[in-house]
mmCIF file of C-alpha atoms in Angstrom:
data_model
loop_
_atom_site.group_PDB
_atom_site.id
_atom_site.type_symbol
_atom_site.label_atom_id
_atom_site.label_comp_id
_atom_site.label_asym_id
_atom_site.label_seq_id
_atom_site.Cartn_x
_atom_site.Cartn_y
_atom_site.Cartn_z
ATOM 1 C CA UNK A 1 -32.219 -97.029 -28.579
ATOM 2 C CA UNK A 2 -33.275 -94.916 -31.544
ATOM 3 C CA UNK A 3 -34.888 -97.929 -33.221
ATOM 4 C CA UNK A 4 -36.938 -98.689 -30.128
ATOM 5 C CA UNK A 5 -37.928 -95.030 -29.911
ATOM 6 C CA UNK A 6 -39.121 -95.179 -33.561
ATOM 7 C CA UNK A 7 -41.241 -98.238 -32.738
ATOM 8 C CA UNK A 8 -42.688 -96.682 -29.592
ATOM 9 C CA UNK A 9 -43.458 -93.443 -31.424
ATOM 10 C CA UNK A 10 -45.160 -95.409 -34.224
ATOM 11 C CA UNK A 11 -47.382 -97.249 -31.750
ATOM 12 C CA UNK A 12 -48.144 -94.075 -29.819
ATOM 13 C CA UNK A 13 -49.072 -91.966 -32.852
ATOM 14 C CA UNK A 14 -51.118 -94.831 -34.346
ATOM 15 C CA UNK A 15 -53.052 -95.315 -31.116
ATOM 16 C CA UNK A 16 -53.694 -91.576 -30.649
ATOM 17 C CA UNK A 17 -54.843 -91.070 -34.266
ATOM 18 C CA UNK A 18 -57.020 -94.203 -34.164
ATOM 19 C CA UNK A 19 -58.668 -93.325 -30.848
ATOM 20 C CA UNK A 20 -59.464 -89.782 -31.906
ATOM 21 C CA UNK A 21 -60.790 -90.888 -35.292
ATOM 22 C CA UNK A 22 -63.029 -93.624 -33.946
ATOM 23 C CA UNK A 23 -64.389 -91.419 -31.169
ATOM 24 C CA UNK A 24 -65.196 -88.631 -33.634
ATOM 25 C CA UNK A 25 -66.756 -91.107 -36.071
ATOM 26 C CA UNK A 26 -68.966 -92.591 -33.394
ATOM 27 C CA UNK A 27 -69.909 -89.198 -31.936
ATOM 28 C CA UNK A 28 -70.388 -87.034 -35.015
ATOM 29 C CA UNK A 29 -70.540 -89.193 -38.123
ATOM 30 C CA UNK A 30 -72.573 -92.303 -37.333
ATOM 31 C CA UNK A 31 -76.370 -91.842 -37.076
ATOM 32 C CA UNK A 32 -77.992 -93.417 -33.961
ATOM 33 C CA UNK A 33 -78.822 -96.864 -35.331
ATOM 34 C CA UNK A 34 -75.396 -97.301 -36.891
ATOM 35 C CA UNK A 35 -73.883 -96.002 -33.640
ATOM 36 C CA UNK A 36 -75.492 -98.845 -31.729
ATOM 37 C CA UNK A 37 -74.178 -101.405 -34.210
ATOM 38 C CA UNK A 38 -70.660 -99.965 -34.162
ATOM 39 C CA UNK A 39 -70.507 -99.424 -30.383
ATOM 40 C CA UNK A 40 -69.354 -102.992 -29.616
ATOM 41 C CA UNK A 41 -66.452 -103.338 -32.045
ATOM 42 C CA UNK A 42 -65.386 -99.688 -31.661
ATOM 43 C CA UNK A 43 -65.337 -100.022 -27.869
ATOM 44 C CA UNK A 44 -63.024 -103.027 -28.163
ATOM 45 C CA UNK A 45 -60.823 -101.108 -30.575
ATOM 46 C CA UNK A 46 -60.833 -98.133 -28.169
ATOM 47 C CA UNK A 47 -59.706 -100.326 -25.250
ATOM 48 C CA UNK A 48 -56.848 -101.785 -27.296
ATOM 49 C CA UNK A 49 -55.793 -98.348 -28.600
ATOM 50 C CA UNK A 50 -56.017 -96.712 -25.146
ATOM 51 C CA UNK A 51 -53.860 -99.485 -23.661
ATOM 52 C CA UNK A 52 -51.245 -99.073 -26.411
ATOM 53 C CA UNK A 53 -51.386 -95.288 -25.971
ATOM 54 C CA UNK A 54 -50.695 -95.460 -22.247
ATOM 55 C CA UNK A 55 -47.986 -98.137 -22.353
ATOM 56 C CA UNK A 56 -46.154 -96.536 -25.284
ATOM 57 C CA UNK A 57 -46.518 -93.105 -23.638
ATOM 58 C CA UNK A 58 -44.715 -94.309 -20.515
ATOM 59 C CA UNK A 59 -42.107 -96.117 -22.643
ATOM 60 C CA UNK A 60 -41.547 -92.903 -24.643
ATOM 61 C CA UNK A 61 -40.821 -91.000 -21.410
ATOM 62 C CA UNK A 62 -38.367 -93.698 -20.278
ATOM 63 C CA UNK A 63 -36.606 -93.685 -23.649
ATOM 64 C CA UNK A 64 -36.344 -89.898 -23.539
ATOM 65 C CA UNK A 65 -34.670 -90.267 -20.132
ATOM 66 C CA UNK A 66 -32.183 -92.626 -21.778
ATOM 67 C CA UNK A 67 -31.647 -90.285 -24.743
ATOM 68 C CA UNK A 68 -31.247 -87.127 -22.668
ATOM 69 C CA UNK A 69 -29.319 -88.922 -19.934
ATOM 70 C CA UNK A 70 -26.587 -91.443 -20.490
ATOM 71 C CA UNK A 71 -28.118 -94.387 -22.279
ATOM 72 C CA UNK A 72 -30.000 -97.542 -21.320
ATOM 73 C CA UNK A 73 -29.352 -97.386 -17.576
ATOM 74 C CA UNK A 74 -31.095 -94.025 -17.393
ATOM 75 C CA UNK A 75 -34.278 -95.400 -19.015
ATOM 76 C CA UNK A 76 -35.041 -96.972 -15.627
ATOM 77 C CA UNK A 77 -33.339 -94.381 -13.420
ATOM 78 C CA UNK A 78 -36.103 -92.643 -11.424
ATOM 79 C CA UNK A 79 -33.949 -89.552 -10.819
ATOM 80 C CA UNK A 80 -33.380 -89.010 -14.543
ATOM 81 C CA UNK A 81 -36.992 -89.862 -15.466
ATOM 82 C CA UNK A 82 -38.135 -87.365 -12.852
ATOM 83 C CA UNK A 83 -35.749 -84.730 -14.238
ATOM 84 C CA UNK A 84 -37.117 -85.238 -17.757
ATOM 85 C CA UNK A 85 -40.703 -85.070 -16.496
ATOM 86 C CA UNK A 86 -40.298 -82.047 -14.250
ATOM 87 C CA UNK A 87 -37.467 -79.984 -15.707
ATOM 88 C CA UNK A 88 -37.719 -80.142 -19.503
ATOM 89 C CA UNK A 89 -40.213 -78.612 -21.911
ATOM 90 C CA UNK A 90 -40.881 -82.103 -23.300
ATOM 91 C CA UNK A 91 -41.671 -83.321 -19.778
ATOM 92 C CA UNK A 92 -44.089 -80.512 -19.042
ATOM 93 C CA UNK A 93 -46.169 -81.384 -22.101
ATOM 94 C CA UNK A 94 -45.728 -85.107 -21.554
ATOM 95 C CA UNK A 95 -47.014 -85.159 -17.962
ATOM 96 C CA UNK A 96 -50.342 -83.624 -18.990
ATOM 97 C CA UNK A 97 -50.383 -85.820 -22.076
ATOM 98 C CA UNK A 98 -49.861 -88.973 -19.980
ATOM 99 C CA UNK A 99 -52.459 -87.874 -17.454
ATOM 100 C CA UNK A 100 -55.061 -87.510 -20.229
ATOM 101 C CA UNK A 101 -53.931 -90.787 -21.801
ATOM 102 C CA UNK A 102 -54.299 -92.546 -18.454
ATOM 103 C CA UNK A 103 -57.888 -91.327 -18.151
ATOM 104 C CA UNK A 104 -58.793 -92.745 -21.567
ATOM 105 C CA UNK A 105 -58.406 -96.400 -20.596
ATOM 106 C CA UNK A 106 -60.965 -96.456 -17.729
ATOM 107 C CA UNK A 107 -63.238 -94.317 -19.899
ATOM 108 C CA UNK A 108 -62.981 -96.832 -22.761
ATOM 109 C CA UNK A 109 -63.581 -99.777 -20.420
ATOM 110 C CA UNK A 110 -66.383 -98.376 -18.262
ATOM 111 C CA UNK A 111 -67.728 -95.213 -19.823
ATOM 112 C CA UNK A 112 -68.736 -95.973 -23.413
ATOM 113 C CA UNK A 113 -72.251 -97.135 -22.655
ATOM 114 C CA UNK A 114 -73.777 -93.781 -23.558
ATOM 115 C CA UNK A 115 -73.298 -91.167 -26.237
ATOM 116 C CA UNK A 116 -72.018 -88.771 -23.548
ATOM 117 C CA UNK A 117 -69.191 -91.247 -22.922
ATOM 118 C CA UNK A 118 -68.232 -91.220 -26.607
ATOM 119 C CA UNK A 119 -68.381 -87.423 -26.697
ATOM 120 C CA UNK A 120 -66.113 -87.274 -23.626
ATOM 121 C CA UNK A 121 -63.747 -89.702 -25.350
ATOM 122 C CA UNK A 122 -63.647 -87.433 -28.439
ATOM 123 C CA UNK A 123 -62.838 -84.404 -26.330
ATOM 124 C CA UNK A 124 -60.121 -86.084 -24.249
ATOM 125 C CA UNK A 125 -58.630 -87.698 -27.376
ATOM 126 C CA UNK A 126 -58.499 -84.275 -29.010
ATOM 127 C CA UNK A 127 -56.336 -83.087 -26.101
ATOM 128 C CA UNK A 128 -54.221 -86.245 -26.116
ATOM 129 C CA UNK A 129 -53.626 -86.097 -29.872
ATOM 130 C CA UNK A 130 -53.341 -82.319 -30.029
ATOM 131 C CA UNK A 131 -50.679 -82.226 -27.322
ATOM 132 C CA UNK A 132 -48.477 -84.366 -29.576
ATOM 133 C CA UNK A 133 -48.214 -81.223 -31.680
ATOM 134 C CA UNK A 134 -46.426 -79.427 -28.826
ATOM 135 C CA UNK A 135 -43.241 -81.491 -28.669
ATOM 136 C CA UNK A 136 -40.248 -82.212 -30.904
ATOM 137 C CA UNK A 137 -39.771 -80.222 -34.075
ATOM 138 C CA UNK A 138 -42.843 -78.114 -33.288
ATOM 139 C CA UNK A 139 -40.767 -76.425 -30.584
ATOM 140 C CA UNK A 140 -37.674 -75.420 -32.544
ATOM 141 C CA UNK A 141 -38.879 -71.882 -33.183
ATOM 142 C CA UNK A 142 -39.610 -69.401 -30.406
ATOM 143 C CA UNK A 143 -41.820 -66.323 -30.347
ATOM 144 C CA UNK A 144 -44.874 -65.604 -32.455
ATOM 145 C CA UNK A 145 -43.808 -67.830 -35.345
ATOM 146 C CA UNK A 146 -43.152 -70.564 -32.790
ATOM 147 C CA UNK A 147 -46.707 -70.212 -31.532
ATOM 148 C CA UNK A 148 -48.061 -70.463 -35.096
ATOM 149 C CA UNK A 149 -45.829 -73.476 -35.682
ATOM 150 C CA UNK A 150 -47.217 -75.252 -32.617
ATOM 151 C CA UNK A 151 -50.792 -74.359 -33.585
ATOM 152 C CA UNK A 152 -50.149 -75.706 -37.058
ATOM 153 C CA UNK A 153 -48.745 -78.966 -35.639
ATOM 154 C CA UNK A 154 -51.817 -79.355 -33.397
ATOM 155 C CA UNK A 155 -54.169 -78.770 -36.340
ATOM 156 C CA UNK A 156 -52.124 -81.199 -38.435
ATOM 157 C CA UNK A 157 -52.455 -83.881 -35.747
ATOM 158 C CA UNK A 158 -56.217 -83.354 -35.333
ATOM 159 C CA UNK A 159 -57.094 -83.189 -39.038
ATOM 160 C CA UNK A 160 -54.924 -86.245 -39.764
ATOM 161 C CA UNK A 161 -56.556 -88.002 -36.826
ATOM 162 C CA UNK A 162 -59.976 -87.362 -38.307
ATOM 163 C CA UNK A 163 -58.875 -88.550 -41.738
ATOM 164 C CA UNK A 164 -56.794 -91.612 -40.835
ATOM 165 C CA UNK A 165 -58.570 -92.601 -37.644
ATOM 166 C CA UNK A 166 -61.999 -92.657 -39.297
ATOM 167 C CA UNK A 167 -60.967 -95.169 -41.945
ATOM 168 C CA UNK A 168 -61.385 -98.249 -39.744
ATOM 169 C CA UNK A 169 -64.847 -97.258 -38.412
ATOM 170 C CA UNK A 170 -65.767 -96.371 -42.005
ATOM 171 C CA UNK A 171 -64.711 -99.833 -43.103
ATOM 172 C CA UNK A 172 -66.897 -101.351 -40.387
ATOM 173 C CA UNK A 173 -69.893 -99.305 -41.459
ATOM 174 C CA UNK A 174 -69.424 -100.174 -45.143
ATOM 175 C CA UNK A 175 -70.552 -103.688 -44.230
ATOM 176 C CA UNK A 176 -73.941 -102.193 -43.385
ATOM 177 C CA UNK A 177 -74.410 -100.500 -46.767
ATOM 178 C CA UNK A 178 -76.339 -103.419 -48.227
ATOM 179 C CA UNK A 179 -78.343 -104.017 -45.046
ATOM 180 C CA UNK A 180 -82.026 -103.167 -45.302
ATOM 181 C CA UNK A 181 -82.125 -101.843 -41.778
ATOM 182 C CA UNK A 182 -78.839 -99.938 -41.663
ATOM 183 C CA UNK A 183 -78.237 -99.125 -45.332
ATOM 184 C CA UNK A 184 -79.548 -95.566 -45.121
ATOM 185 C CA UNK A 185 -77.576 -94.882 -41.924
ATOM 186 C CA UNK A 186 -74.375 -96.197 -43.479
ATOM 187 C CA UNK A 187 -75.004 -94.058 -46.545
ATOM 188 C CA UNK A 188 -75.550 -90.981 -44.416
ATOM 189 C CA UNK A 189 -72.359 -91.691 -42.432
ATOM 190 C CA UNK A 190 -70.450 -92.100 -45.683
ATOM 191 C CA UNK A 191 -71.710 -88.770 -47.007
ATOM 192 C CA UNK A 192 -70.996 -86.981 -43.732
ATOM 193 C CA UNK A 193 -67.500 -88.449 -43.574
ATOM 194 C CA UNK A 194 -66.628 -87.433 -47.108
ATOM 195 C CA UNK A 195 -68.112 -83.957 -46.600
ATOM 196 C CA UNK A 196 -66.067 -83.266 -43.473
ATOM 197 C CA UNK A 197 -63.198 -85.244 -44.974
ATOM 198 C CA UNK A 198 -62.665 -82.534 -47.590
ATOM 199 C CA UNK A 199 -61.940 -79.997 -44.838
ATOM 200 C CA UNK A 200 -59.779 -82.432 -42.860
ATOM 201 C CA UNK A 201 -57.698 -83.263 -45.943
ATOM 202 C CA UNK A 202 -57.327 -79.589 -46.858
ATOM 203 C CA UNK A 203 -56.222 -78.662 -43.313
ATOM 204 C CA UNK A 204 -53.855 -81.655 -43.065
ATOM 205 C CA UNK A 205 -52.223 -80.745 -46.392
ATOM 206 C CA UNK A 206 -51.950 -77.015 -45.680
ATOM 207 C CA UNK A 207 -50.510 -77.474 -42.180
ATOM 208 C CA UNK A 208 -48.188 -80.232 -43.408
ATOM 209 C CA UNK A 209 -46.754 -77.919 -46.068
ATOM 210 C CA UNK A 210 -46.444 -75.103 -43.519
ATOM 211 C CA UNK A 211 -44.687 -77.290 -40.924
ATOM 212 C CA UNK A 212 -42.192 -78.644 -43.439
ATOM 213 C CA UNK A 213 -41.579 -75.165 -44.742
ATOM 214 C CA UNK A 214 -40.830 -73.794 -41.251
ATOM 215 C CA UNK A 215 -38.311 -76.577 -40.667
ATOM 216 C CA UNK A 216 -36.631 -76.508 -44.078
ATOM 217 C CA UNK A 217 -37.220 -72.879 -44.980
ATOM 218 C CA UNK A 218 -33.614 -71.792 -45.236
ATOM 219 C CA UNK A 219 -31.975 -75.175 -45.332
ATOM 220 C CA UNK A 220 -29.998 -76.286 -48.301
ATOM 221 C CA UNK A 221 -32.248 -78.888 -49.864
ATOM 222 C CA UNK A 222 -30.397 -82.128 -50.295
ATOM 223 C CA UNK A 223 -32.146 -85.414 -50.894
ATOM 224 C CA UNK A 224 -29.094 -87.258 -49.513
ATOM 225 C CA UNK A 225 -30.026 -86.014 -46.017
ATOM 226 C CA UNK A 226 -32.083 -88.885 -44.504
ATOM 227 C CA UNK A 227 -34.695 -86.505 -43.071
ATOM 228 C CA UNK A 228 -35.330 -84.858 -46.401
ATOM 229 C CA UNK A 229 -35.350 -88.150 -48.313
ATOM 230 C CA UNK A 230 -37.899 -89.639 -45.901
ATOM 231 C CA UNK A 231 -39.949 -86.444 -45.987
ATOM 232 C CA UNK A 232 -40.027 -86.701 -49.793
ATOM 233 C CA UNK A 233 -41.286 -90.290 -49.475
ATOM 234 C CA UNK A 234 -43.917 -89.096 -46.980
ATOM 235 C CA UNK A 235 -45.066 -86.381 -49.384
ATOM 236 C CA UNK A 236 -45.303 -89.034 -52.116
ATOM 237 C CA UNK A 237 -47.393 -91.299 -49.885
ATOM 238 C CA UNK A 238 -49.655 -88.397 -48.924
ATOM 239 C CA UNK A 239 -50.122 -87.906 -52.686
ATOM 240 C CA UNK A 240 -51.138 -91.571 -52.973
ATOM 241 C CA UNK A 241 -53.567 -91.112 -50.050
ATOM 242 C CA UNK A 242 -55.055 -88.094 -51.746
ATOM 243 C CA UNK A 243 -55.552 -89.954 -55.032
ATOM 244 C CA UNK A 244 -57.091 -92.911 -53.171
ATOM 245 C CA UNK A 245 -59.422 -90.580 -51.255
ATOM 246 C CA UNK A 246 -60.504 -88.818 -54.464
ATOM 247 C CA UNK A 247 -61.021 -92.106 -56.328
ATOM 248 C CA UNK A 248 -63.004 -93.473 -53.386
ATOM 249 C CA UNK A 249 -65.140 -90.378 -53.173
ATOM 250 C CA UNK A 250 -65.710 -89.459 -56.812
ATOM 251 C CA UNK A 251 -65.459 -92.781 -58.673
ATOM 252 C CA UNK A 252 -66.460 -95.526 -56.232
ATOM 253 C CA UNK A 253 -69.093 -93.805 -54.075
ATOM 254 C CA UNK A 254 -71.283 -92.785 -57.072
ATOM 255 C CA UNK A 255 -71.325 -96.444 -58.137
ATOM 256 C CA UNK A 256 -72.763 -97.724 -54.840
ATOM 257 C CA UNK A 257 -76.538 -97.279 -55.532
ATOM 258 C CA UNK A 258 -78.604 -100.163 -56.913
ATOM 259 C CA UNK A 259 -76.132 -102.770 -55.688
ATOM 260 C CA UNK A 260 -73.463 -101.469 -58.041
ATOM 261 C CA UNK A 261 -69.805 -102.473 -57.671
ATOM 262 C CA UNK A 262 -69.067 -99.250 -55.742
ATOM 263 C CA UNK A 263 -69.410 -100.716 -52.229
ATOM 264 C CA UNK A 264 -66.902 -103.495 -52.909
ATOM 265 C CA UNK A 265 -64.487 -101.112 -54.631
ATOM 266 C CA UNK A 266 -64.813 -98.563 -51.823
ATOM 267 C CA UNK A 267 -64.004 -101.294 -49.315
ATOM 268 C CA UNK A 268 -60.804 -102.102 -51.213
ATOM 269 C CA UNK A 269 -59.937 -98.433 -51.615
ATOM 270 C CA UNK A 270 -60.389 -97.830 -47.887
ATOM 271 C CA UNK A 271 -58.232 -100.839 -46.975
ATOM 272 C CA UNK A 272 -55.543 -99.456 -49.304
ATOM 273 C CA UNK A 273 -55.811 -96.069 -47.558
ATOM 274 C CA UNK A 274 -55.336 -97.760 -44.165
ATOM 275 C CA UNK A 275 -52.146 -99.468 -45.356
ATOM 276 C CA UNK A 276 -50.740 -96.264 -46.825
ATOM 277 C CA UNK A 277 -51.594 -94.333 -43.649
ATOM 278 C CA UNK A 278 -49.712 -96.922 -41.560
ATOM 279 C CA UNK A 279 -46.651 -96.304 -43.755
ATOM 280 C CA UNK A 280 -47.070 -92.537 -43.333
ATOM 281 C CA UNK A 281 -47.250 -92.870 -39.531
ATOM 282 C CA UNK A 282 -44.108 -95.036 -39.610
ATOM 283 C CA UNK A 283 -42.280 -92.286 -41.506
ATOM 284 C CA UNK A 284 -43.588 -89.669 -39.090
ATOM 285 C CA UNK A 285 -42.278 -91.760 -36.181
ATOM 286 C CA UNK A 286 -38.771 -91.650 -37.664
ATOM 287 C CA UNK A 287 -38.848 -88.072 -39.008
ATOM 288 C CA UNK A 288 -39.454 -86.567 -35.560
ATOM 289 C CA UNK A 289 -36.187 -87.998 -34.282
ATOM 290 C CA UNK A 290 -33.952 -87.127 -37.242
ATOM 291 C CA UNK A 291 -32.163 -83.854 -37.797
ATOM 292 C CA UNK A 292 -33.743 -82.003 -40.742
ATOM 293 C CA UNK A 293 -30.402 -80.992 -42.217
ATOM 294 C CA UNK B 1 -71.069 -64.875 -50.235
ATOM 295 C CA UNK B 2 -67.861 -66.766 -50.947
ATOM 296 C CA UNK B 3 -66.269 -63.643 -52.442
ATOM 297 C CA UNK B 4 -67.025 -61.649 -49.321
ATOM 298 C CA UNK B 5 -65.205 -64.282 -47.232
ATOM 299 C CA UNK B 6 -62.217 -64.279 -49.537
ATOM 300 C CA UNK B 7 -62.029 -60.482 -49.531
ATOM 301 C CA UNK B 8 -62.255 -60.367 -45.770
ATOM 302 C CA UNK B 9 -59.526 -62.960 -45.170
ATOM 303 C CA UNK B 10 -57.203 -62.223 -48.065
ATOM 304 C CA UNK B 11 -55.401 -59.215 -46.494
ATOM 305 C CA UNK B 12 -54.830 -61.139 -43.257
ATOM 306 C CA UNK B 13 -53.526 -64.149 -45.169
ATOM 307 C CA UNK B 14 -51.201 -62.005 -47.276
ATOM 308 C CA UNK B 15 -49.921 -60.126 -44.215
ATOM 309 C CA UNK B 16 -49.275 -63.395 -42.405
ATOM 310 C CA UNK B 17 -47.422 -64.834 -45.387
ATOM 311 C CA UNK B 18 -45.251 -61.720 -45.705
ATOM 312 C CA UNK B 19 -44.520 -61.746 -41.994
ATOM 313 C CA UNK B 20 -43.409 -65.363 -42.123
ATOM 314 C CA UNK B 21 -41.285 -64.927 -45.215
ATOM 315 C CA UNK B 22 -39.649 -61.804 -43.800
ATOM 316 C CA UNK B 23 -39.094 -63.109 -40.264
ATOM 317 C CA UNK B 24 -35.397 -63.847 -39.790
ATOM 318 C CA UNK B 25 -35.303 -67.515 -38.955
ATOM 319 C CA UNK B 26 -32.125 -69.534 -38.683
ATOM 320 C CA UNK B 27 -31.621 -72.823 -40.479
ATOM 321 C CA UNK B 28 -32.950 -75.658 -38.371
ATOM 322 C CA UNK B 29 -30.743 -78.590 -37.803
ATOM 323 C CA UNK B 30 -30.462 -80.144 -34.413
ATOM 324 C CA UNK B 31 -28.906 -77.592 -32.113
ATOM 325 C CA UNK B 32 -25.253 -76.824 -32.764
ATOM 326 C CA UNK B 33 -22.573 -74.786 -31.044
ATOM 327 C CA UNK B 34 -22.357 -71.377 -32.709
ATOM 328 C CA UNK B 35 -19.996 -69.347 -30.566
ATOM 329 C CA UNK B 36 -17.859 -69.637 -27.452
ATOM 330 C CA UNK B 37 -16.261 -67.244 -24.984
ATOM 331 C CA UNK B 38 -13.257 -67.509 -24.720
ATOM 332 C CA UNK B 39 -13.094 -68.009 -28.480
ATOM 333 C CA UNK B 40 -11.534 -71.032 -30.105
ATOM 334 C CA UNK B 41 -9.098 -69.152 -32.398
ATOM 335 C CA UNK B 42 -7.298 -66.454 -30.420
ATOM 336 C CA UNK B 43 -5.591 -67.202 -27.084
ATOM 337 C CA UNK B 44 -6.900 -65.103 -24.184
ATOM 338 C CA UNK B 45 -4.434 -63.131 -22.098
ATOM 339 C CA UNK B 46 -6.147 -63.404 -18.722
ATOM 340 C CA UNK B 47 -7.669 -66.454 -17.060
ATOM 341 C CA UNK B 48 -11.425 -66.530 -17.801
ATOM 342 C CA UNK B 49 -13.798 -66.417 -14.831
ATOM 343 C CA UNK B 50 -16.552 -68.044 -16.869
ATOM 344 C CA UNK B 51 -17.153 -69.862 -20.146
ATOM 345 C CA UNK B 52 -20.023 -69.093 -22.483
ATOM 346 C CA UNK B 53 -21.351 -71.576 -25.011
ATOM 347 C CA UNK B 54 -23.955 -70.216 -27.437
ATOM 348 C CA UNK B 55 -26.083 -72.762 -29.335
ATOM 349 C CA UNK B 56 -28.571 -72.517 -32.196
ATOM 350 C CA UNK B 57 -31.546 -73.754 -30.133
ATOM 351 C CA UNK B 58 -33.028 -73.384 -26.665
ATOM 352 C CA UNK B 59 -31.500 -75.769 -24.136
ATOM 353 C CA UNK B 60 -32.637 -77.859 -21.178
ATOM 354 C CA UNK B 61 -30.537 -76.741 -18.214
ATOM 355 C CA UNK B 62 -31.253 -79.966 -16.313
ATOM 356 C CA UNK B 63 -29.333 -81.944 -18.941
ATOM 357 C CA UNK B 64 -26.487 -79.513 -19.656
ATOM 358 C CA UNK B 65 -23.015 -80.785 -18.841
ATOM 359 C CA UNK B 66 -19.637 -79.122 -19.348
ATOM 360 C CA UNK B 67 -16.185 -80.372 -18.359
ATOM 361 C CA UNK B 68 -12.849 -78.615 -18.864
ATOM 362 C CA UNK B 69 -9.566 -80.517 -18.968
ATOM 363 C CA UNK B 70 -6.109 -78.936 -18.845
ATOM 364 C CA UNK B 71 -2.847 -79.842 -20.656
ATOM 365 C CA UNK B 72 -1.906 -82.207 -17.874
ATOM 366 C CA UNK B 73 -5.146 -84.179 -18.199
ATOM 367 C CA UNK B 74 -6.452 -82.786 -14.890
ATOM 368 C CA UNK B 75 -10.115 -81.783 -14.822
ATOM 369 C CA UNK B 76 -10.624 -78.152 -13.879
ATOM 370 C CA UNK B 77 -13.022 -77.410 -11.038
ATOM 371 C CA UNK B 78 -16.077 -75.621 -12.375
ATOM 372 C CA UNK B 79 -18.675 -73.608 -10.520
ATOM 373 C CA UNK B 80 -22.337 -73.250 -11.347
ATOM 374 C CA UNK B 81 -23.895 -73.880 -14.725
ATOM 375 C CA UNK B 82 -26.722 -71.592 -15.794
ATOM 376 C CA UNK B 83 -28.570 -70.266 -18.820
ATOM 377 C CA UNK B 84 -27.830 -66.668 -19.808
ATOM 378 C CA UNK B 85 -30.523 -64.208 -18.687
ATOM 379 C CA UNK B 86 -33.144 -63.742 -21.452
ATOM 380 C CA UNK B 87 -31.275 -66.188 -23.665
ATOM 381 C CA UNK B 88 -31.912 -69.865 -23.072
ATOM 382 C CA UNK B 89 -29.674 -70.792 -25.993
ATOM 383 C CA UNK B 90 -26.506 -69.800 -24.125
ATOM 384 C CA UNK B 91 -24.956 -71.753 -21.258
ATOM 385 C CA UNK B 92 -22.684 -69.972 -18.773
ATOM 386 C CA UNK B 93 -20.379 -71.984 -16.560
ATOM 387 C CA UNK B 94 -18.231 -70.316 -13.909
ATOM 388 C CA UNK B 95 -14.628 -71.351 -13.384
ATOM 389 C CA UNK B 96 -13.646 -71.805 -9.759
ATOM 390 C CA UNK B 97 -9.878 -72.126 -10.292
ATOM 391 C CA UNK B 98 -7.489 -69.484 -11.621
ATOM 392 C CA UNK B 99 -6.450 -71.082 -14.918
ATOM 393 C CA UNK B 100 -2.706 -71.040 -15.562
ATOM 394 C CA UNK B 101 -1.314 -70.646 -19.106
ATOM 395 C CA UNK B 102 -2.042 -73.589 -21.344
ATOM 396 C CA UNK B 103 -4.543 -75.239 -23.663
ATOM 397 C CA UNK B 104 -7.879 -76.415 -22.330
ATOM 398 C CA UNK B 105 -10.337 -78.899 -23.797
ATOM 399 C CA UNK B 106 -14.006 -78.122 -23.202
ATOM 400 C CA UNK B 107 -16.375 -81.063 -23.588
ATOM 401 C CA UNK B 108 -20.109 -80.419 -23.599
ATOM 402 C CA UNK B 109 -23.293 -82.418 -23.682
ATOM 403 C CA UNK B 110 -26.580 -80.545 -24.153
ATOM 404 C CA UNK B 111 -30.232 -81.393 -24.773
ATOM 405 C CA UNK B 112 -32.235 -78.950 -26.845
ATOM 406 C CA UNK B 113 -35.904 -78.148 -26.138
ATOM 407 C CA UNK B 114 -36.972 -80.526 -28.888
ATOM 408 C CA UNK B 115 -35.401 -83.369 -26.902
ATOM 409 C CA UNK B 116 -32.297 -84.012 -28.991
ATOM 410 C CA UNK B 117 -28.910 -84.536 -27.460
ATOM 411 C CA UNK B 118 -25.787 -82.874 -28.817
ATOM 412 C CA UNK B 119 -22.256 -83.563 -27.697
ATOM 413 C CA UNK B 120 -18.945 -82.090 -28.776
ATOM 414 C CA UNK B 121 -15.724 -80.468 -27.715
ATOM 415 C CA UNK B 122 -13.455 -77.528 -28.522
ATOM 416 C CA UNK B 123 -10.249 -76.027 -27.176
ATOM 417 C CA UNK B 124 -9.206 -72.583 -26.001
ATOM 418 C CA UNK B 125 -5.835 -71.197 -24.942
ATOM 419 C CA UNK B 126 -4.750 -69.035 -22.029
ATOM 420 C CA UNK B 127 -1.474 -67.200 -22.827
ATOM 421 C CA UNK B 128 -0.764 -64.099 -20.732
#
């Protein structure tokens, strides 16, 4: 059951990060003309992501019923599912989370015809993604430090969502860089993204360090513990992401003007970032289930 | 301008760091059983009216289960299961029967607030 839970968590986190990132990109990063060009493909992506988010969210609840209860039979036992939803701290967060997730699908299908619809999607996605910072290891400390820990997990989710979730819309807008009509818009979007990206990366790194520190603060560090080994791999991959982001921003972007090789290189660099972020989300999906020590 | 910001925030940041470093936090694994009443080492002289199981993390009462089995393999009838007042890391289970002398196996299954399940067992002795 653990393996299925890993898979479901991977899909759920990916969908939440992607939805938030694309909604923010379309609302705050893309200038109007680029927005109109991106609206079609991003709406399709939003519908797919919202569907995955909802289905995997329900599956997650059922698997938690199986984990907390007595195995596979309890994944479909309404009494146990109801007990998880109504009587556990996970359930309390999850009910609101699922309610928000359920509202995203009709919004993606029917409501993305205007910029207000995209703004509403950003806001609801912020709640959906942020609430993922209120479950699991974020809850192992009580009191004031516990509150800080949850806040830090929420910030980590949102800043990572901005960073990782914007990569695909960025890739789509890179195609417009050489277009006469959209070139300046794509350039502006690129500059805005990398400007805000600096803050997102800084917040994601700082909160990531803080969260790991809270969990492992007094633990005996031992790389043979699966959690710690996988966390070390995650830190390594985040390092790779950081190098890719810096190379993209400070080596490739300056070589874009005058039809330089920068646009093509940036495209490759962004694709590489997307692959590495998928690996990071996969690790995150497993880490949340493992015992840190 | 930047310096002013740094000066304004630095004391708060330092205070927060100190607070976090100084705060007594336990080591976080998944929840584990820390202490039991009756204890697991010394036999108790009188039959316990309740059992207490103290864990390292907050627990979900809805998924807490405790069974007690005597020497003869018979399950002991237990009363209500509750969390200790002001301490949701400790489970209290009342014992309905008067326990005669003997060794008892306590088996527990708990779910901590972070959603992880922990199961285990221990023994205690009643020897008046």
